[in-house]
CSV table of C-alpha atoms in Angstrom, one decimal:
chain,number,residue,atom,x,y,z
A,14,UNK,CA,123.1,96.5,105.2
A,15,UNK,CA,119.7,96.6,103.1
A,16,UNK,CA,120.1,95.4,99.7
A,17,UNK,CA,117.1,96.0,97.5
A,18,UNK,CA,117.4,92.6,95.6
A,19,UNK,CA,120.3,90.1,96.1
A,20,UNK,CA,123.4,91.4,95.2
A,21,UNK,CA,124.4,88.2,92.2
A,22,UNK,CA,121.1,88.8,90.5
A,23,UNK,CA,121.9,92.0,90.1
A,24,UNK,CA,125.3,91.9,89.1
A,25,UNK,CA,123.8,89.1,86.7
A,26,UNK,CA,120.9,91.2,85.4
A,27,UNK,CA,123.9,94.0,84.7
A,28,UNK,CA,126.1,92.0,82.6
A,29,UNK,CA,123.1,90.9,81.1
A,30,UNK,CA,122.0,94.1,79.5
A,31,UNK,CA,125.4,95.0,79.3
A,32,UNK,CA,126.0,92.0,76.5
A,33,UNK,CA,122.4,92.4,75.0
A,34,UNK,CA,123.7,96.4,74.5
A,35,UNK,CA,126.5,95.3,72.4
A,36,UNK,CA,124.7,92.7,70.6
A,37,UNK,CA,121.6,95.8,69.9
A,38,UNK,CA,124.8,98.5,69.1
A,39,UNK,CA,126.2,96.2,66.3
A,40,UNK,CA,122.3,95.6,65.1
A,41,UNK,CA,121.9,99.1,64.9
A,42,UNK,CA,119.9,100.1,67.7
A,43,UNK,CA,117.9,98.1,70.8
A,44,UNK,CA,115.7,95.3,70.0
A,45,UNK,CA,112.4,96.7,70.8
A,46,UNK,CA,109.8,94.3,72.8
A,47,UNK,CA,107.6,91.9,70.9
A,48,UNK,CA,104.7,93.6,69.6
A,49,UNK,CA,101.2,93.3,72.1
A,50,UNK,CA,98.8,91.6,69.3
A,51,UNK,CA,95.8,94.1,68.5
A,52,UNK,CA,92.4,93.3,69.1
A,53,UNK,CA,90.7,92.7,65.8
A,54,UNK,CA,87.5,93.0,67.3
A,55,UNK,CA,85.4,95.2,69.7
A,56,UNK,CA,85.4,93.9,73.1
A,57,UNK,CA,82.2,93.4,74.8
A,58,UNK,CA,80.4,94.8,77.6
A,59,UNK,CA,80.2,91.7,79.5
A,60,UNK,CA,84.0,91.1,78.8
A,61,UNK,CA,85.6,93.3,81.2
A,62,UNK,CA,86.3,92.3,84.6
A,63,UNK,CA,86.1,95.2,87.3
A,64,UNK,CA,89.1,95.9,89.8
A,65,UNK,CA,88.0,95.8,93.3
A,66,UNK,CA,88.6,99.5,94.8
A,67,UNK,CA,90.7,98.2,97.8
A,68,UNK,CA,92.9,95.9,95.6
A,69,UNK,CA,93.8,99.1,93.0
A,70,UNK,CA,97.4,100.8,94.5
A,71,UNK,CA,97.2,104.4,92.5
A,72,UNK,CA,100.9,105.5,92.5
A,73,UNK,CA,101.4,109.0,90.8
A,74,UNK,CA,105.1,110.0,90.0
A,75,UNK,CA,107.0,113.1,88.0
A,76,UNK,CA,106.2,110.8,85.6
A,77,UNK,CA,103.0,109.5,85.0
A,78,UNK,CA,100.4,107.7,86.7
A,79,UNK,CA,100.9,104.0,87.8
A,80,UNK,CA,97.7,101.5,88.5
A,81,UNK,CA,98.7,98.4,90.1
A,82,UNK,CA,96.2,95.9,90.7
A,83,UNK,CA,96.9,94.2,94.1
A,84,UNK,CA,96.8,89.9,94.6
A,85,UNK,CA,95.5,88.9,98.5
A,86,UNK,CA,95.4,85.7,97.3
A,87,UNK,CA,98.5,84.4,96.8
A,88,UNK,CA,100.4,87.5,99.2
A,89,UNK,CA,97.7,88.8,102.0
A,90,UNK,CA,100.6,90.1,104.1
A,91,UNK,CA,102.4,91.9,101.8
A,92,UNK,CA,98.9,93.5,100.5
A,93,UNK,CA,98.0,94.6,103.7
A,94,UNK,CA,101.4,96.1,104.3
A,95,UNK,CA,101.3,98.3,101.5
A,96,UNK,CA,97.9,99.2,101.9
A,97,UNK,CA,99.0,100.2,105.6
A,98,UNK,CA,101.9,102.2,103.8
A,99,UNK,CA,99.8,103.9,101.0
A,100,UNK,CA,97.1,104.8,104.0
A,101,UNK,CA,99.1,106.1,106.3
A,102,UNK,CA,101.4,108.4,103.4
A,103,UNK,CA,104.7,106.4,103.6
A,104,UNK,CA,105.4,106.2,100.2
A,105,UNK,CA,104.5,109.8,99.5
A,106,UNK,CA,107.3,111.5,98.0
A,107,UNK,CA,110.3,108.2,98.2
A,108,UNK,CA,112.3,108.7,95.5
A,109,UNK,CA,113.0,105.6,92.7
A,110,UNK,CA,116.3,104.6,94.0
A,111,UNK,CA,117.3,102.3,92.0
A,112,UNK,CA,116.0,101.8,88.3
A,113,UNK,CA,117.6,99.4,85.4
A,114,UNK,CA,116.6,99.8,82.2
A,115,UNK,CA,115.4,96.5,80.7
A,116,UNK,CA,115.5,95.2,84.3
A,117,UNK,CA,113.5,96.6,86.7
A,118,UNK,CA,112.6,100.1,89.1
A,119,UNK,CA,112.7,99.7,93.4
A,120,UNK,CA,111.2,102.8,95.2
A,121,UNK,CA,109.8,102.3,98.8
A,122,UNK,CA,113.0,103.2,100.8
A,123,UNK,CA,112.6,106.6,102.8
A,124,UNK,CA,116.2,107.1,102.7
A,125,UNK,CA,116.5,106.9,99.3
A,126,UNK,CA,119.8,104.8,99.3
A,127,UNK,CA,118.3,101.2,99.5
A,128,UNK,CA,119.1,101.5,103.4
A,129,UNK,CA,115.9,102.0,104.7
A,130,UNK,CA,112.7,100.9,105.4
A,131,UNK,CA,109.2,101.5,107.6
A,132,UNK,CA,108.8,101.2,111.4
A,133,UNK,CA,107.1,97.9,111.1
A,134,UNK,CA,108.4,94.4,111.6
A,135,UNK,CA,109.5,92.4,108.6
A,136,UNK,CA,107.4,90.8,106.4
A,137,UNK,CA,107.5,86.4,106.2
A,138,UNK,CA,108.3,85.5,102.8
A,139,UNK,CA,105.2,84.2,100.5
A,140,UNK,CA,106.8,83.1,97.0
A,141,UNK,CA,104.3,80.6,96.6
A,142,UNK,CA,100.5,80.3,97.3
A,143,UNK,CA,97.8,77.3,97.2
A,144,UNK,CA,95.9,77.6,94.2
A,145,UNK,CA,92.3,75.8,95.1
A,146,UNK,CA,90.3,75.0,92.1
A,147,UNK,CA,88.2,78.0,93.0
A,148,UNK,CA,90.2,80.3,91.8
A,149,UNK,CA,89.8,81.8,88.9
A,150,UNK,CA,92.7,80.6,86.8
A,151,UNK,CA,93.0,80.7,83.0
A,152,UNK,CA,95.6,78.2,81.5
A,153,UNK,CA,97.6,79.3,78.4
A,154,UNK,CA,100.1,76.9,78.3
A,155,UNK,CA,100.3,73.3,79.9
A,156,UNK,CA,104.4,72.3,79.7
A,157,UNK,CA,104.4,69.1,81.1
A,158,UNK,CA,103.6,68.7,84.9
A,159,UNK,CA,102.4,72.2,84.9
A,160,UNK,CA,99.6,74.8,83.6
A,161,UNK,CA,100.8,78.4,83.4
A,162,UNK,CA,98.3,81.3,82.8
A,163,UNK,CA,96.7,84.2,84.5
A,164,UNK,CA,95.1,84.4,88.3
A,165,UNK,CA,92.8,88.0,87.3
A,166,UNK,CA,95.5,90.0,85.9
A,167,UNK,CA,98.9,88.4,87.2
A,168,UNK,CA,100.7,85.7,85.4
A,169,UNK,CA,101.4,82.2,87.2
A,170,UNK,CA,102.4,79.0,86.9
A,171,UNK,CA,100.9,76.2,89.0
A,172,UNK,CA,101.0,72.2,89.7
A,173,UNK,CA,98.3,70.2,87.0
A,174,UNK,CA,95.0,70.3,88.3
A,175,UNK,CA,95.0,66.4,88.4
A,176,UNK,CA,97.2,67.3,91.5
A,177,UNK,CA,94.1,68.7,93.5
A,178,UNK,CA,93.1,64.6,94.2
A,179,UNK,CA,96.8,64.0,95.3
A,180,UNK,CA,97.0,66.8,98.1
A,181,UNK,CA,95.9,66.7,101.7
A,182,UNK,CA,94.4,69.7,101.5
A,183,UNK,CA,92.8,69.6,97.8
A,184,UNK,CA,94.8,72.6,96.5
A,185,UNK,CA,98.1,72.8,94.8
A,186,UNK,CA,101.6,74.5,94.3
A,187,UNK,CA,101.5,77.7,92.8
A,188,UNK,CA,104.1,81.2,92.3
A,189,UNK,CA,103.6,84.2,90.7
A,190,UNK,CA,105.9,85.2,87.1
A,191,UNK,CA,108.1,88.0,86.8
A,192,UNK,CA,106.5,89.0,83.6
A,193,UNK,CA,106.6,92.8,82.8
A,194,UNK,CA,104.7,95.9,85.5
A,195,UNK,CA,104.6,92.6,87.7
A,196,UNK,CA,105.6,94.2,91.4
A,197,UNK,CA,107.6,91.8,93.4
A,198,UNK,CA,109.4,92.9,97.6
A,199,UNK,CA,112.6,93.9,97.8
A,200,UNK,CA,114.3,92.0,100.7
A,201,UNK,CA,117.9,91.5,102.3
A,202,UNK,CA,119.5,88.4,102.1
A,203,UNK,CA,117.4,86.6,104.6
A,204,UNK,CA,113.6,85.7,102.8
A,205,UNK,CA,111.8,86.7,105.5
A,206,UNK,CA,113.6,90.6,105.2
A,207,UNK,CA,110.3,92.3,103.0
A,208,UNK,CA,109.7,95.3,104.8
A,209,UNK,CA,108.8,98.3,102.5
A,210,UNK,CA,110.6,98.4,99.4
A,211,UNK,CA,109.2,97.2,95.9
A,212,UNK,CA,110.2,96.7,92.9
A,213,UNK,CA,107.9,96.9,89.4
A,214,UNK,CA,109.5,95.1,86.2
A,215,UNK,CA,110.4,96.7,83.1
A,216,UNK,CA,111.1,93.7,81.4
A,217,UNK,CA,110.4,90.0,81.8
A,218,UNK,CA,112.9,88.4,84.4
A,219,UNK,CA,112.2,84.9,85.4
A,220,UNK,CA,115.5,84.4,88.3
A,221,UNK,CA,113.5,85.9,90.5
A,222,UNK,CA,110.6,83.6,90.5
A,223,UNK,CA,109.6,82.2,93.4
A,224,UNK,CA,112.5,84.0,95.4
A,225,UNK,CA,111.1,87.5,95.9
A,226,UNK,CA,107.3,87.6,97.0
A,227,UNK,CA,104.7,88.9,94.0
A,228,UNK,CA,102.0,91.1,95.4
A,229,UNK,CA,100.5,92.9,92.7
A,230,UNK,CA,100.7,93.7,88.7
A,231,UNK,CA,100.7,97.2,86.9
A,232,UNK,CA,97.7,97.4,84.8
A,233,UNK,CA,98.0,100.7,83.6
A,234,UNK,CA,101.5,102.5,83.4
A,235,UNK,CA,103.9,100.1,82.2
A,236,UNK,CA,105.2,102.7,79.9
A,237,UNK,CA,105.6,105.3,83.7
A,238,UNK,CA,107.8,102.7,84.6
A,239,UNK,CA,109.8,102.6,81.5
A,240,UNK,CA,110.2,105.9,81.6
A,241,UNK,CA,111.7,106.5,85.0
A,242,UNK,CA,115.0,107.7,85.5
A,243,UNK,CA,117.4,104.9,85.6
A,244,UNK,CA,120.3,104.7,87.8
A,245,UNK,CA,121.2,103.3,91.6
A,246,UNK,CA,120.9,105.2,94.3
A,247,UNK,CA,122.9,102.9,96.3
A,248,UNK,CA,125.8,102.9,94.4
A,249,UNK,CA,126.1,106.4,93.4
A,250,UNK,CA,124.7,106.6,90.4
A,251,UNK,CA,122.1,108.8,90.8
A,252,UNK,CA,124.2,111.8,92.4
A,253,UNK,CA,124.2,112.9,88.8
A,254,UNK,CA,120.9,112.4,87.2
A,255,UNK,CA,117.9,114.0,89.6
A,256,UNK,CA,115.9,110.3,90.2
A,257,UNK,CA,112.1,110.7,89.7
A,258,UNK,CA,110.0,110.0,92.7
A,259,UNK,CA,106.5,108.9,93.9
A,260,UNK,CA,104.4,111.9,94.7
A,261,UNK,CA,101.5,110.0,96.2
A,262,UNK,CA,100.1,106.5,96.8
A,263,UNK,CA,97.0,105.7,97.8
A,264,UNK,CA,94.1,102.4,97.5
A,265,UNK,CA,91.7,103.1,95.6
A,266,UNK,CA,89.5,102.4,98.1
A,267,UNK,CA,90.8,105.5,100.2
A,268,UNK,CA,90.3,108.0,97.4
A,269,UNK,CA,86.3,109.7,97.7
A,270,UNK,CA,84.2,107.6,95.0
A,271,UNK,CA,83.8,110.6,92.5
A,272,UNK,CA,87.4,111.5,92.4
A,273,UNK,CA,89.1,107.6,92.3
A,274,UNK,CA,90.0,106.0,88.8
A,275,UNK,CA,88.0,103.2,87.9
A,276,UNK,CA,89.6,100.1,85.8
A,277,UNK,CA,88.1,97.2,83.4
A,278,UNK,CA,90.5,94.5,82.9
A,279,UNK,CA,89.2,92.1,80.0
A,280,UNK,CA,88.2,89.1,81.8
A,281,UNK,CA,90.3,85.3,81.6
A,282,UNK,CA,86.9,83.8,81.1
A,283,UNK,CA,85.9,85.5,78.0
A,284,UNK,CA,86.0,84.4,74.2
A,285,UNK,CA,87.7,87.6,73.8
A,286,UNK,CA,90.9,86.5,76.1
A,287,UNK,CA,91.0,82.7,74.7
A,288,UNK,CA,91.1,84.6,71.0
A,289,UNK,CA,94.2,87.3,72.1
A,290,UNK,CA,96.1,84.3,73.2
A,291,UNK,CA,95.9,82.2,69.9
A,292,UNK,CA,96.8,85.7,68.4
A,293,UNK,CA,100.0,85.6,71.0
A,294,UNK,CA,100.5,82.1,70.1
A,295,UNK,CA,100.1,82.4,66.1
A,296,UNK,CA,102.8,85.8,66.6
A,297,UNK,CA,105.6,84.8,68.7
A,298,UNK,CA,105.4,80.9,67.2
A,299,UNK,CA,107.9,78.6,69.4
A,300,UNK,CA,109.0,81.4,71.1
A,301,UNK,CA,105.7,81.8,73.2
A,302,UNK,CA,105.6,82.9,76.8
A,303,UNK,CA,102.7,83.9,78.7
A,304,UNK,CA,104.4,87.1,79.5
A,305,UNK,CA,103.6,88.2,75.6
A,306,UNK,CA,99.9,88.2,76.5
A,307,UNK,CA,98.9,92.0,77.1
A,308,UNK,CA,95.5,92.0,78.4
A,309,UNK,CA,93.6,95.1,77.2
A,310,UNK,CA,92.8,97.6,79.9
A,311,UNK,CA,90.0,100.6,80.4
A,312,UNK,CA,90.6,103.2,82.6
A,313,UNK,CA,88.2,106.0,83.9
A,314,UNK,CA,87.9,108.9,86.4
A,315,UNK,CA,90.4,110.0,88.9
């Protein structure tokens, strides 16, 4: 049997929510997410980044548009299989089959019960990647024997650069960080089972680091995916709620030029970004993360 993400993290994740509703019912209502700090000041030209047309997944839904900016670098074969997928109309139509509020939402199953999958073989598992030091990484945080920050758009954490003299091959250890609209691979028990389902975060969850592969991060949407209907599909629960779906999916890249959305991402390298994290940092105190970053986004056309 297909399960869409090991069966004890989701029975874990349940409970989870199930204890943080009662703690929210007896404070009155749910604790709503830490606040994204506000820009205080105009962003400049020469501060956004661009996404690449062939790593932007555009995934319209009954809900909403979804942009997804896609990561070769630390997951080629998962990028190309979805950009296979999205090419050739797979995901057109799948329904989200299973969707936990303050957890996260899977679509990519044709059958629509967490059963299914594409034609293809399965994917091998790549929950890590080599980070070389030219990448374009921007530290936030450096916990000892670490530095965590953002490669483009998508949090990581990754080995101390002093590491890069210590390796054979000059690079070091890095994984991907289940922060919010990341988009992780659904798999069965075995890690090399990735095959066509994913899975895009509502919330921050970091079990699942370095045990499903990351392939991308939604940088426009985050509040489609929050919105989705919730319930599972493979247990039941949808036969009485109607699940929303994915209409289509497509790359960028596949879409003519004057009908495609474009998208600006402010760039690690700028003043801009060092100044939003000291605002992260000076708002959420000891209790920092670098999944409370929210990097500002532009989004045009399509």
């Amino acid at each position: 049997m297909r399960l869409t993400l090991a069966r004890s993290l989701v029975v874990a994740a349940v409970a989870a929510l199930c204890a943080g509703a009662a703690l929210a019912q007896d404070a009155g209502g749910p604790p709503p997410p830490p606040p994204a700090p506000t820009p205080q000041t105009t962003i400049a030209e020469n501060d956004w980044r661009a996404v690449a047309p062939e790593n932007l997944l555009v995934i319209d839904t009954t809900k909403g548009r979804i942009l997804v900016e896609l990561t070769p670098q630390i997951a080629p074969l998962h990028v190309e299989r979805i950009r296979l997928l999205a090419h050739n109309g797979f995901f057109d139509g799948l329904l989200w089959h299973r969707v936990i509020d303050w957890f996260m939402a899977q679509t990519g199953d044709p059958l629509g019960s967490g059963e299914g999958q594409s034609a293809y073989p399965d994917l091998k598992a790549e929950f890590t990647f080599r980070r070389d030091p030219a990448m374009p990484f921007a530290a936030v945080a450096e916990p000892a024997g670490a530095r965590v920050g953002f490669l483009g758009a998508l949090p990581v954490q990754t080995q101390p650069d002093a590491a890069f003299a210590q390796t054979g091959d000059g690079k070091v250890h890095g994984w991907g960080l289940y922060c919010p609209g990341v988009v992780g691979m659904a798999r069965d028990e075995g890690n090399d089972t990735a095959n066509s389902q994913f899975f895009i975060m509502r919330q921050a969850y970091p079990a699942l680091d370095k045990r499903y592969t990351i392939w991308g991060v939604t940088v426009s949407g985050l509040d489609v995916v929050r919105s989705l209907q919730v319930g599972d599909g493979e247990n039941g629960m949808m036969a009485s709620v109607q699940p929303d779906r994915m209409t289509r999916v497509r790359v960028a890249a596949d879409i003519p030029a004057a009908e495609r959305p474009t998208v600006q991402v402010l760039a690690t390298g700028s003043e801009r970004f060092r100044t939003l994290v000291t605002e992260a940092r000076a708002a959420r105190g000891a209790d920092f993360s670098v999944c409370d970053v929210t990097l500002p986004v532009q989004v045009a056309g399509g």
